[in-house]
Tab-separated table of C-alpha atoms in Angstrom:
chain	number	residue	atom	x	y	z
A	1	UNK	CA	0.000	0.000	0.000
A	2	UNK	CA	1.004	3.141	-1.300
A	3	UNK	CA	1.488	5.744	1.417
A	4	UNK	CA	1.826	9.776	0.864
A	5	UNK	CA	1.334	12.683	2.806
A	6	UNK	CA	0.456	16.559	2.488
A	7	UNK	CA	1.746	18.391	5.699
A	8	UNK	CA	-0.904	21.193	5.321
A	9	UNK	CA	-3.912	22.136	3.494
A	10	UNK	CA	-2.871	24.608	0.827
A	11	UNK	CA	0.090	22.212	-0.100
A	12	UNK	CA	-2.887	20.074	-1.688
A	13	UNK	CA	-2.178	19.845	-5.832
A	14	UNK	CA	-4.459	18.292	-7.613
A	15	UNK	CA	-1.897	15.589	-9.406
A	16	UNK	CA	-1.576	14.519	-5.528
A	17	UNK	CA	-4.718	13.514	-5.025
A	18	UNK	CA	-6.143	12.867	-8.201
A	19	UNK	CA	-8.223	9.642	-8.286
A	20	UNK	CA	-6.181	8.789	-4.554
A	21	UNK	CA	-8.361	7.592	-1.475
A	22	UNK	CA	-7.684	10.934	0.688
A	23	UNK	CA	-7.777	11.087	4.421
A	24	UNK	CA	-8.357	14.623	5.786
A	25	UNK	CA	-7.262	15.312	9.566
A	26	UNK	CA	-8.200	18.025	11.425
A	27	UNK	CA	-7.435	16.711	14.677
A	28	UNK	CA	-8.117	20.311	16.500
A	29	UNK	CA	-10.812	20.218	15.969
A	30	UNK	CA	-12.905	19.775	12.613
A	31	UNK	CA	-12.422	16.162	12.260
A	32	UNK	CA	-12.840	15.467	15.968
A	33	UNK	CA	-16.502	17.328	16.016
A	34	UNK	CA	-17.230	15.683	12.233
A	35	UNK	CA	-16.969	12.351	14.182
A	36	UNK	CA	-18.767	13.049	17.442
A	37	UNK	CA	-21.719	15.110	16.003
A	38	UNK	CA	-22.335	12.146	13.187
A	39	UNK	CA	-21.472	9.606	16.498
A	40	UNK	CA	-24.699	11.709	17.589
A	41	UNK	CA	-26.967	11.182	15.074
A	42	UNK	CA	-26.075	14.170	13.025
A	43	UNK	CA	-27.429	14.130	9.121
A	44	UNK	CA	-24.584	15.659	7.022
A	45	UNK	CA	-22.043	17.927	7.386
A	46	UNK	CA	-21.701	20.580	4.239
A	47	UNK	CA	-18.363	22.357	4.453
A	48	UNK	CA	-18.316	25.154	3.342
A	49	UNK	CA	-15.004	27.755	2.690
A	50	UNK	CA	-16.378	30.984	4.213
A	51	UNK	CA	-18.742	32.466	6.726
A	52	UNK	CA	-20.801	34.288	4.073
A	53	UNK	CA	-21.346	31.133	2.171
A	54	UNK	CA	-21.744	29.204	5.010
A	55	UNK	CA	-25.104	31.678	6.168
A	56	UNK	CA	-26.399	31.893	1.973
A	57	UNK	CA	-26.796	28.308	1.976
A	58	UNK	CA	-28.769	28.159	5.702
A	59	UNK	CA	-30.941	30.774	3.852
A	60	UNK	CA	-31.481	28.752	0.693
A	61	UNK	CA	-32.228	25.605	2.508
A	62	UNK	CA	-34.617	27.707	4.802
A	63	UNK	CA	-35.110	24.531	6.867
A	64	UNK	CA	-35.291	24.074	10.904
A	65	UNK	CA	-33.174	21.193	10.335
A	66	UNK	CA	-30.241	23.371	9.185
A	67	UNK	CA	-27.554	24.280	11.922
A	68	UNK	CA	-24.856	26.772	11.677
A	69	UNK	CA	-22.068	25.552	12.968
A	70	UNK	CA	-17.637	26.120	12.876
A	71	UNK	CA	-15.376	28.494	14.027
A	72	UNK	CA	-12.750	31.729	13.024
A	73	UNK	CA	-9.597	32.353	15.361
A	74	UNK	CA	-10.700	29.376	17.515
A	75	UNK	CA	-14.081	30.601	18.393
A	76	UNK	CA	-17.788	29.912	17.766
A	77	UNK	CA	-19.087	32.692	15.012
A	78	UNK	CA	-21.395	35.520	15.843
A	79	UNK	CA	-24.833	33.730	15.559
A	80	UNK	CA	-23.500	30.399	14.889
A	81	UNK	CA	-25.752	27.310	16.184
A	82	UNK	CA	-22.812	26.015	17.034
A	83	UNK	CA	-18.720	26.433	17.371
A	84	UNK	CA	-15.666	23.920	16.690
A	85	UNK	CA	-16.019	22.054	20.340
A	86	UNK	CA	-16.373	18.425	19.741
A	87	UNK	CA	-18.344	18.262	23.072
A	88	UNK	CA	-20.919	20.459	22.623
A	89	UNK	CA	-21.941	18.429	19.552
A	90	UNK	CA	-24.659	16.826	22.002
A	91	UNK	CA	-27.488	14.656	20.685
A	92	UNK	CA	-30.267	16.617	21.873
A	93	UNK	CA	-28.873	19.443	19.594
A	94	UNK	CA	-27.789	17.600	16.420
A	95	UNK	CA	-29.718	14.575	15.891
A	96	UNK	CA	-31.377	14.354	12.669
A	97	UNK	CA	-29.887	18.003	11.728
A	98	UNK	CA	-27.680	19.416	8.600
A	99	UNK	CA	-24.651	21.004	9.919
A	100	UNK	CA	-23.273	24.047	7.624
A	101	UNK	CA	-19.535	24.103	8.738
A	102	UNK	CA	-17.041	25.906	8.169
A	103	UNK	CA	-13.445	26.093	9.952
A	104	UNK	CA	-10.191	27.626	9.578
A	105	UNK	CA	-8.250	24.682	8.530
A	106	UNK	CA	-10.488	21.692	7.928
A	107	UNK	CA	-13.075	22.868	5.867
A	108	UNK	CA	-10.838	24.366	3.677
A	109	UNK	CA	-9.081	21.234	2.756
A	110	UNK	CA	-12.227	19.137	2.200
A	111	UNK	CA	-13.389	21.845	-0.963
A	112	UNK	CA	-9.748	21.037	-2.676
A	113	UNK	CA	-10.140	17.223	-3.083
A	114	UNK	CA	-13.310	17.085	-5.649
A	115	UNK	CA	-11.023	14.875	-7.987
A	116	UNK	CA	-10.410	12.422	-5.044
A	117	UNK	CA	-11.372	8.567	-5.547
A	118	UNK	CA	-12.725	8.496	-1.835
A	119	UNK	CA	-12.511	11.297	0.919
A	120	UNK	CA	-13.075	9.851	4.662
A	121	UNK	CA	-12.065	12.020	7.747
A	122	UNK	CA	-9.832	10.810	10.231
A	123	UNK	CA	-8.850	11.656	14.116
A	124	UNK	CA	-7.402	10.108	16.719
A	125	UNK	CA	-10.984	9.479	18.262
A	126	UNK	CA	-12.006	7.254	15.446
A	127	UNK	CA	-8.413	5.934	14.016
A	128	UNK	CA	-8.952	2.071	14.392
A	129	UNK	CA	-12.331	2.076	12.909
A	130	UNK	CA	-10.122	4.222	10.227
A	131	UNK	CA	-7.423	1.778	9.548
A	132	UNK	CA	-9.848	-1.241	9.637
A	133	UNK	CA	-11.366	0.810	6.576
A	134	UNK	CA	-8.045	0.550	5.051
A	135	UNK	CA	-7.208	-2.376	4.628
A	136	UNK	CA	-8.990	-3.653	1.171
A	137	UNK	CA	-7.994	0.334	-0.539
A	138	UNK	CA	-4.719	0.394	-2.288
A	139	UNK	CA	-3.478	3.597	-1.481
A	140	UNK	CA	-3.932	6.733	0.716
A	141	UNK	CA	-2.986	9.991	0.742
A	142	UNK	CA	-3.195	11.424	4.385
A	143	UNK	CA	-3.829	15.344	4.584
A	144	UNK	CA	-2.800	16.939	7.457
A	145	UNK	CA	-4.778	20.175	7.500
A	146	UNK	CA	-2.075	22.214	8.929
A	147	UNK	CA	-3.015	25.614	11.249
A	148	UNK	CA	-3.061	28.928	9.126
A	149	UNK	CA	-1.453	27.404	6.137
A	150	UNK	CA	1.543	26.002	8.270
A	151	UNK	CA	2.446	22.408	9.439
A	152	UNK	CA	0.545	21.609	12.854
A	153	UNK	CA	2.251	18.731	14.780
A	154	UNK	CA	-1.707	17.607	16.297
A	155	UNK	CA	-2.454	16.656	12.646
A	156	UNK	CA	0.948	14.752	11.589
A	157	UNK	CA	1.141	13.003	14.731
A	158	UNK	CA	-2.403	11.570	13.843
A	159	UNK	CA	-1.389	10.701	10.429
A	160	UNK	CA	1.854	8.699	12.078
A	161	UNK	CA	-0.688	6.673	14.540
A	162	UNK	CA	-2.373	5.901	11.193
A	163	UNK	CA	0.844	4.706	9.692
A	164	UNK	CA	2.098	3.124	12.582
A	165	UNK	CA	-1.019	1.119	12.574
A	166	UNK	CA	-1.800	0.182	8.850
A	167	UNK	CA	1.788	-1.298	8.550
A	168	UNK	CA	1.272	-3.758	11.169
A	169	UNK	CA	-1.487	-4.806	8.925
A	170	UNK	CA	-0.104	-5.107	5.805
A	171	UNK	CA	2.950	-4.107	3.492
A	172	UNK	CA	3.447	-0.225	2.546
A	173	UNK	CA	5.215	2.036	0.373
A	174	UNK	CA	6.360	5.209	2.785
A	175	UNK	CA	6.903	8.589	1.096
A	176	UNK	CA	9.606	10.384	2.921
A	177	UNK	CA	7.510	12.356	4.778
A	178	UNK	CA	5.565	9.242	5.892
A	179	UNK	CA	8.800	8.092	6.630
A	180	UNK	CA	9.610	10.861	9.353
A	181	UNK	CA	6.376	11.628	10.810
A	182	UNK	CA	6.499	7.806	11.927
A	183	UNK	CA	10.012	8.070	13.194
A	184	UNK	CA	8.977	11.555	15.144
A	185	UNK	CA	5.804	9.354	16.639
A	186	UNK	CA	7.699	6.306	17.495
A	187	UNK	CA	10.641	9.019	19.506
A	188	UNK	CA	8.456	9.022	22.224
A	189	UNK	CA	6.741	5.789	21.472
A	190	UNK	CA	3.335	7.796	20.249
A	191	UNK	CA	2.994	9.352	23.940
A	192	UNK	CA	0.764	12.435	22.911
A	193	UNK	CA	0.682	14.724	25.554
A	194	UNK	CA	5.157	14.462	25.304
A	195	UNK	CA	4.470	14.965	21.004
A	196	UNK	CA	2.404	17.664	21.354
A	197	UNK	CA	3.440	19.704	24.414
A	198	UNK	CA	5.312	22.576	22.521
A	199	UNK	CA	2.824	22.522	19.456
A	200	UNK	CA	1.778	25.876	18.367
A	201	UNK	CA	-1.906	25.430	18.206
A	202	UNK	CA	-2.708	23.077	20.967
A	203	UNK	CA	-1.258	25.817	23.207
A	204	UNK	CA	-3.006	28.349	21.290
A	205	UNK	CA	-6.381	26.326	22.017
A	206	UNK	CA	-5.709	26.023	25.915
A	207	UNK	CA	-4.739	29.614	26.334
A	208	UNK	CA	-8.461	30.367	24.284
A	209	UNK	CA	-10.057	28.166	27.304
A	210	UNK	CA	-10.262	25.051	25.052
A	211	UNK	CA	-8.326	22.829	26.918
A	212	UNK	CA	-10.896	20.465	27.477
A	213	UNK	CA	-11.689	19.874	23.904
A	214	UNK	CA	-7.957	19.421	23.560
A	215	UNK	CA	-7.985	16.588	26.089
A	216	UNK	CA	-10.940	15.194	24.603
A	217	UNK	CA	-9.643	15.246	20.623
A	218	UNK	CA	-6.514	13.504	22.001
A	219	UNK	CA	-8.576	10.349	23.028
A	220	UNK	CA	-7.830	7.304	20.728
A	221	UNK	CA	-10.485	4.917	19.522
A	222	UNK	CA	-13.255	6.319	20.876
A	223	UNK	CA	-15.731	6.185	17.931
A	224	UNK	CA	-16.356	3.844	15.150
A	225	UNK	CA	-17.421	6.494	12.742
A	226	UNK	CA	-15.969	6.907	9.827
A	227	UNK	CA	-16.951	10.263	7.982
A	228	UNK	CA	-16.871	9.956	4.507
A	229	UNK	CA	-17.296	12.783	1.711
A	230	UNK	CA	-20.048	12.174	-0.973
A	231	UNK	CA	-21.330	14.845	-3.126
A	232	UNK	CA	-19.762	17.837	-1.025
A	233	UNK	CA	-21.519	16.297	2.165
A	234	UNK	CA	-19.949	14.437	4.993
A	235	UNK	CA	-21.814	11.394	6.108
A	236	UNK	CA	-21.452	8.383	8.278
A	237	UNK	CA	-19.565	6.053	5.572
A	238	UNK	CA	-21.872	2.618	4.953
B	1	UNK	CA	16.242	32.111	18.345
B	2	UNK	CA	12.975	31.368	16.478
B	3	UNK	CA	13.438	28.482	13.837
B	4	UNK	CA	10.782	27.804	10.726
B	5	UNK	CA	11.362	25.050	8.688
B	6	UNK	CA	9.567	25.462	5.123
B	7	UNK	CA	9.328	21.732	3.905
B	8	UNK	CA	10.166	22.306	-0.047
B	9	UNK	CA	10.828	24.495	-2.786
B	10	UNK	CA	7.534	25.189	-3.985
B	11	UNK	CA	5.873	25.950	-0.347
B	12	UNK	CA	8.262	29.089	-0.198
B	13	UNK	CA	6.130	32.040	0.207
B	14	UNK	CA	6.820	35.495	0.465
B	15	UNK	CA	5.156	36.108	4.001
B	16	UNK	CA	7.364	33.412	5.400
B	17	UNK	CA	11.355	34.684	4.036
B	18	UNK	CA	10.769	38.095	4.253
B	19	UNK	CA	13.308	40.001	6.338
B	20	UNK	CA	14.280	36.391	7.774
B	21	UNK	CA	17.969	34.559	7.892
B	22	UNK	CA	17.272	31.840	5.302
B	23	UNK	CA	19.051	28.333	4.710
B	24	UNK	CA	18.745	27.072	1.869
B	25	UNK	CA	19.375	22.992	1.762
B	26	UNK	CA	19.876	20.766	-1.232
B	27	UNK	CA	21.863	17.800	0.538
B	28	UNK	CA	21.503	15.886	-2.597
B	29	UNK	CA	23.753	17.725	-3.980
B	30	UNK	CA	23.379	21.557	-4.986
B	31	UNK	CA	23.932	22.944	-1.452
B	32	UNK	CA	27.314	20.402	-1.234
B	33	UNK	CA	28.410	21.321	-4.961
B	34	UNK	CA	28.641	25.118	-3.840
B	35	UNK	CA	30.427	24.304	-0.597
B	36	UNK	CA	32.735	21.724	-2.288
B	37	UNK	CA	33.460	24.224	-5.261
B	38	UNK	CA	34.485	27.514	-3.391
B	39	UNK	CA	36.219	25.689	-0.855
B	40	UNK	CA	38.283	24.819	-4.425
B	41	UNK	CA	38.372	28.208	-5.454
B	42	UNK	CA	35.564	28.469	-7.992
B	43	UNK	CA	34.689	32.742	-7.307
B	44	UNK	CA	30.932	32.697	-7.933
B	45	UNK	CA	27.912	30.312	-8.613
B	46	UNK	CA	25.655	32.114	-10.497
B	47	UNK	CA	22.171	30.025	-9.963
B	48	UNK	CA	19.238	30.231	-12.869
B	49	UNK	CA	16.306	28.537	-12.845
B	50	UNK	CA	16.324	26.798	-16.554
B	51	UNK	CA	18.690	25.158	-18.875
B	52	UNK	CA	18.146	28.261	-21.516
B	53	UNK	CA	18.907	30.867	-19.134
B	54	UNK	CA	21.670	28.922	-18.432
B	55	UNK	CA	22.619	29.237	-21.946
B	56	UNK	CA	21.962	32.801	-22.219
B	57	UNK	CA	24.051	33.614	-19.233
B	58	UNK	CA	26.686	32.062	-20.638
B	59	UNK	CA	26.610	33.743	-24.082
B	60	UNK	CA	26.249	37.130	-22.114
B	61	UNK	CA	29.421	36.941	-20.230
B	62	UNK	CA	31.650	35.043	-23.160
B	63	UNK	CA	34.353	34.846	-21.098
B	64	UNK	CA	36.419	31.765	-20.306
B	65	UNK	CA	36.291	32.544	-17.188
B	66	UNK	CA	32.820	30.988	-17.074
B	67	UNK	CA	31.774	27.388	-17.041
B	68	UNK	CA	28.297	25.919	-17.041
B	69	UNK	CA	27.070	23.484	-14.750
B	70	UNK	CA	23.997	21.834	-13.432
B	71	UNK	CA	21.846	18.816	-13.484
B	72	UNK	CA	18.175	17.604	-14.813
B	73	UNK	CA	16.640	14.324	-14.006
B	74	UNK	CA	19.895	13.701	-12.060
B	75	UNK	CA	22.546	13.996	-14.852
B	76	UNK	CA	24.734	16.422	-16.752
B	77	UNK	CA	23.459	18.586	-19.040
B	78	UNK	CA	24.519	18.524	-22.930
B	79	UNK	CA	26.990	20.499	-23.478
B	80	UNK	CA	27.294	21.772	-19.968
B	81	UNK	CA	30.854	21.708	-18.154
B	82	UNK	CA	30.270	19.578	-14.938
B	83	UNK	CA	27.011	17.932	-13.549
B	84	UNK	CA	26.046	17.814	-9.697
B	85	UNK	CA	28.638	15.534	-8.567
B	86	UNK	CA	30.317	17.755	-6.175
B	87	UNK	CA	33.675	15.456	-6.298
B	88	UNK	CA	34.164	16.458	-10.010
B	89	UNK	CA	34.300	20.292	-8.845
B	90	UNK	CA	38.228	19.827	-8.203
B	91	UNK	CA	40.717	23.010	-8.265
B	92	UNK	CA	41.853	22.187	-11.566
B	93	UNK	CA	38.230	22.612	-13.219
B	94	UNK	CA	36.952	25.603	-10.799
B	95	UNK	CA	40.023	27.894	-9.468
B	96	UNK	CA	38.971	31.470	-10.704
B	97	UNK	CA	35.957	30.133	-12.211
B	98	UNK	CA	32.003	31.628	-12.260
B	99	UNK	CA	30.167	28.779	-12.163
B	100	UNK	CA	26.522	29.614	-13.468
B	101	UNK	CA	24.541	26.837	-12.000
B	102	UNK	CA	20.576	25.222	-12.503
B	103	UNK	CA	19.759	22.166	-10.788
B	104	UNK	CA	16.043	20.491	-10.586
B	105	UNK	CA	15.709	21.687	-6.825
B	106	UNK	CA	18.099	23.753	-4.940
B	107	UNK	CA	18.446	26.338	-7.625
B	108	UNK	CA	14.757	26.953	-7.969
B	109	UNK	CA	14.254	27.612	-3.933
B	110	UNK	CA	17.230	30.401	-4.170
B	111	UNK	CA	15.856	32.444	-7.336
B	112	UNK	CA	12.347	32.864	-4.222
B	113	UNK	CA	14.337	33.971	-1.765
B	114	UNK	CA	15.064	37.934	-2.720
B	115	UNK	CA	13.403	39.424	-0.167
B	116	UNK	CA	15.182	37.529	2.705
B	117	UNK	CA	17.950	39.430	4.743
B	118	UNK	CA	20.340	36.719	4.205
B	119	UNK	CA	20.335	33.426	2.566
B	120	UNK	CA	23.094	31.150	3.658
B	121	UNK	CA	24.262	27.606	1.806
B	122	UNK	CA	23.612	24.782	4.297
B	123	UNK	CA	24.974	21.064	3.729
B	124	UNK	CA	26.208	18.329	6.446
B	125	UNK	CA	29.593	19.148	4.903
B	126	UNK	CA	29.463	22.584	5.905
B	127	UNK	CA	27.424	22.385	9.143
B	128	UNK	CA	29.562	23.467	11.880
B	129	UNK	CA	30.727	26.774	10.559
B	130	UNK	CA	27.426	27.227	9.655
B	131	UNK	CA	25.868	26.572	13.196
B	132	UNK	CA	29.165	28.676	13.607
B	133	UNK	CA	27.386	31.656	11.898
B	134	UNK	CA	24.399	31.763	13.811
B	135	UNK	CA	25.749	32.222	16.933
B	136	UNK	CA	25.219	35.985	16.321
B	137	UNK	CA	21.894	35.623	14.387
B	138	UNK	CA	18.454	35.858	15.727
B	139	UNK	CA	16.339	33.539	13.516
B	140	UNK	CA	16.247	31.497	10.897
B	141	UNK	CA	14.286	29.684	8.256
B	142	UNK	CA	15.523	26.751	7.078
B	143	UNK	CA	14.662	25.976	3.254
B	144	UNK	CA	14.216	21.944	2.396
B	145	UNK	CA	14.871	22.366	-1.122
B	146	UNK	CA	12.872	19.099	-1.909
B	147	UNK	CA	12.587	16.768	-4.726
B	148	UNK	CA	10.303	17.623	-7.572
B	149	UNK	CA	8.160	19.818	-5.135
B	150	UNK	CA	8.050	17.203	-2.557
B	151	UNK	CA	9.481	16.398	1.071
B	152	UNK	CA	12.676	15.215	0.394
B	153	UNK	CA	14.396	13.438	3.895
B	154	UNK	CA	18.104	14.325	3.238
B	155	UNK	CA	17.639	17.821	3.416
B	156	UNK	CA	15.142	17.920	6.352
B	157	UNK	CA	17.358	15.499	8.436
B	158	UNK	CA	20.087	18.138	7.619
B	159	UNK	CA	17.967	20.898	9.070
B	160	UNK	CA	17.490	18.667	12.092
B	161	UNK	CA	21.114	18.222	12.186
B	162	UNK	CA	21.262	22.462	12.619
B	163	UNK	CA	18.848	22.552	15.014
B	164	UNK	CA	19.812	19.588	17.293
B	165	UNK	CA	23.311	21.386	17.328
B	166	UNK	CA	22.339	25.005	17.397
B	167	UNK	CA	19.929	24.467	20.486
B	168	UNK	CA	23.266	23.249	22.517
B	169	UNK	CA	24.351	26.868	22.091
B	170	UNK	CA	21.621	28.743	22.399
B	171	UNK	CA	17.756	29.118	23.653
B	172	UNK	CA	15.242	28.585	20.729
B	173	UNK	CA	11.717	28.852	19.529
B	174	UNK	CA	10.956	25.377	17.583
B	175	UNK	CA	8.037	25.750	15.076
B	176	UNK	CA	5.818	22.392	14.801
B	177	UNK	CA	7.622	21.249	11.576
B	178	UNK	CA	11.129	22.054	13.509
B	179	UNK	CA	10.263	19.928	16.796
B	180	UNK	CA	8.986	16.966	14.114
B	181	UNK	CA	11.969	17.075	12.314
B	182	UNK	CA	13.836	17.222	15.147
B	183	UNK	CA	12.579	14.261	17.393
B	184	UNK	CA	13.093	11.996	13.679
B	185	UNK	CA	16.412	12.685	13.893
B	186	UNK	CA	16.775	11.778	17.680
B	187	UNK	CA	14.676	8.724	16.743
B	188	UNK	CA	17.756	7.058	15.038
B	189	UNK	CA	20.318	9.171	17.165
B	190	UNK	CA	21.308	11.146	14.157
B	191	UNK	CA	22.885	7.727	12.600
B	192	UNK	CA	22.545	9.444	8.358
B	193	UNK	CA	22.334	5.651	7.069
B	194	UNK	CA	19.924	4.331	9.347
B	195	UNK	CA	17.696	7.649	8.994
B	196	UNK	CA	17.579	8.193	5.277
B	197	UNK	CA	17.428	4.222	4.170
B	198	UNK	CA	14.331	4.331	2.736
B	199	UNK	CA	14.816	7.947	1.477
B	200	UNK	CA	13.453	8.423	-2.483
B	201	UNK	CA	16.075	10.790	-3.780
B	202	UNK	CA	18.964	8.871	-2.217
B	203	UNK	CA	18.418	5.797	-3.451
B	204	UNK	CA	17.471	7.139	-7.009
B	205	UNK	CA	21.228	9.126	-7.158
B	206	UNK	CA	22.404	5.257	-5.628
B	207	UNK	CA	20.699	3.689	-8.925
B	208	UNK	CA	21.664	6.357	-11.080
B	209	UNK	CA	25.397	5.229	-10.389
B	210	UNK	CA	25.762	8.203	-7.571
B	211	UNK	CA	26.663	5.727	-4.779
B	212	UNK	CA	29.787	8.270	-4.110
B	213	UNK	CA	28.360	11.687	-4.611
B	214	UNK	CA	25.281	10.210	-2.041
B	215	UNK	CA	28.610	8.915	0.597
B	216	UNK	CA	30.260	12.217	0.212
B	217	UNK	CA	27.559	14.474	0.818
B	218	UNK	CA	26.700	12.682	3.964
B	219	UNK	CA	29.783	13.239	5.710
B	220	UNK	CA	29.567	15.813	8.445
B	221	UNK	CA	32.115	19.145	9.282
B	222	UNK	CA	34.549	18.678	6.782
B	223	UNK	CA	34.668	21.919	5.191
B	224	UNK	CA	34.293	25.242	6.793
B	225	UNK	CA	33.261	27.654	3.670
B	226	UNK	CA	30.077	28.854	4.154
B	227	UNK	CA	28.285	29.847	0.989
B	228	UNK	CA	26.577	32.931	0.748
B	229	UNK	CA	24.144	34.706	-1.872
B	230	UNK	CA	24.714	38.509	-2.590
B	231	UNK	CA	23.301	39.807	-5.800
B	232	UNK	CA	22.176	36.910	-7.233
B	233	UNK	CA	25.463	35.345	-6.900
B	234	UNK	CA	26.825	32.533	-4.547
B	235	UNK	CA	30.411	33.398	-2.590
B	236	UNK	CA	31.821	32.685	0.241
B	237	UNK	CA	30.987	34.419	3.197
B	238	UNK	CA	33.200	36.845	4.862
């Protein structure tokens, strides 16, 4: 199995992922809330890019069903249904309900990979259910969604666990980058509170008063959701 | 001392050099061709970005002073003067010389870089004097030149290489991408062969017949030029 990585979202070409099965990871927090909220009986996610688009199409659907939901600079959006904390992603609030989304990071990956073969979403909450997706596809090309365009270590280190895993599976091709995010994870033997300590936007996140979402995306096979892309939406793959 | 890491070539953006100490490092084998070729004497690289320019250059100066030199697809170029195996740059070929110089990689990350402050030459074979260098400085970004606009390992373990020993001298401010780099280096205790096994570029030079060039390269501290670009041209540095 063919192996490749993108350390951050606007490093995504389109001869990278061209007819690849794509794994997008937004581990703080997009991809964390994508898989509690669907965990929850959530509909759909539709990502969406911007804030403007993001209230057009609540308008156009016109529907009580419709939430507004994601975050700018770490927080929930002036008149938002909802922010980018995983935990407030309750079932009483999103059961049965479309979630509009849009994020800083994640979001903007998922509208880059329309020439994708598959697009699932991957954390740390829902990584075995992940690899166990894995192993009859081929190839994957894990994007690490990156914070502000730059290379977030939250992300990477959840794309080494995924490594780590699938190649205890079965037999892989590493890029290089594959290569040394697994030999940074295995350093401290994948202990993620010693990985992440010094990493920019998990510290930005607990200094914002989000360090229990922090604590909570770091959890590891808590959910057996996998999120999967399909016409622009994110659903609960079959 | 704050430390960025930019991973390759192609993810050099203006926001992120600007004003900033850069490194620029093509382990395999631009950045060890300069440092090998001025510590023979050559005066001046000269890098371009294409063969023609190259070509043009050339014509421009007609002056036997002058030699052309440079790689594509790993081998010398027709009718150029010397390839990118830094052991053919001897004194004999390059005393007195201006070497204009285009190479797949390294030579397209320095021709982005004109709005840095200064742009050093970093290789393993140069990389105490430049750790040397910095002593005074107070930041750097460290340029990956890459393979074919992706991650290449050789030149990120060599940034790791600068940071491991540059944080022994001073206090520092590790980006994400610098702490990941980092702890793969430490994974393997800095051992080059064991790191860089797997490593695409390496073992394509090592199939190409570039077994040497790869084994020269990867020596440590044995030269102490440090390359420098002013004006669009490589020199040493006072």
């Amino acid at each position: 199995m063919k192996i490749d990585v993108i350390p951050y979202a606007s490093a995504i070409r389109p001869d990278l992922i061209k007819n690849r099965n794509v794994v997008v990871i937004d581990v703080l927090r997009a991809s964390s809330v994508m898989v509690t909220a669907l965990a929850n009986g959530a509909n759909a996610f539709i990502p969406v890019s911007t804030v403007d688009e993001a209230r057009q199409k609540a308008v156009i659907f016109q529907d009580k069903e419709i939430l507004l939901c994601g975050e700018r600079d770490t927080k929930t959006i002036d008149g938002f249904h909802l922010g980018n904390s995983p935990q407030t992603y309750k079932r009483g609030k999103v059961e049965g309900k479309t979630l509009i989304f849009t994020t800083s990071n994640g979001t903007q990956a998922l509208n880059q990979l329309k020439e994708a073969a598959k697009v699932f979403i991957g954390s740390f909450l829902n990584m075995k259910a992940l690899v166990h997706r894995f192993l009859e596809l081929e190839d994957v090309v894990l994007v690490c969604s990156g914070t502000n365009n730059n290379f977030s270590m939250d992300d990477a280190m959840c794309a080494a666990l995924f490594i780590d895993k699938i190649m205890k599976k079965k037999t892989v091709l590493l890029s290089d980058l594959s290569i040394t995010l697994l030999k940074a994870f295995q350093k401290d033997n994948g202990n993620l509170p010693l990985l992440l300590k010094d990493c920019y936007h998990l510290n930005l996140l607990k200094r914002n008063g989000f360090g229990e979402d922090v604590d909570y995306c770091l959890q590891k096979n808590i959910s057996n959701i996998v999120p999967e892309m399909k016409n622009g939406r994110i659903v609960k793959a079959n």
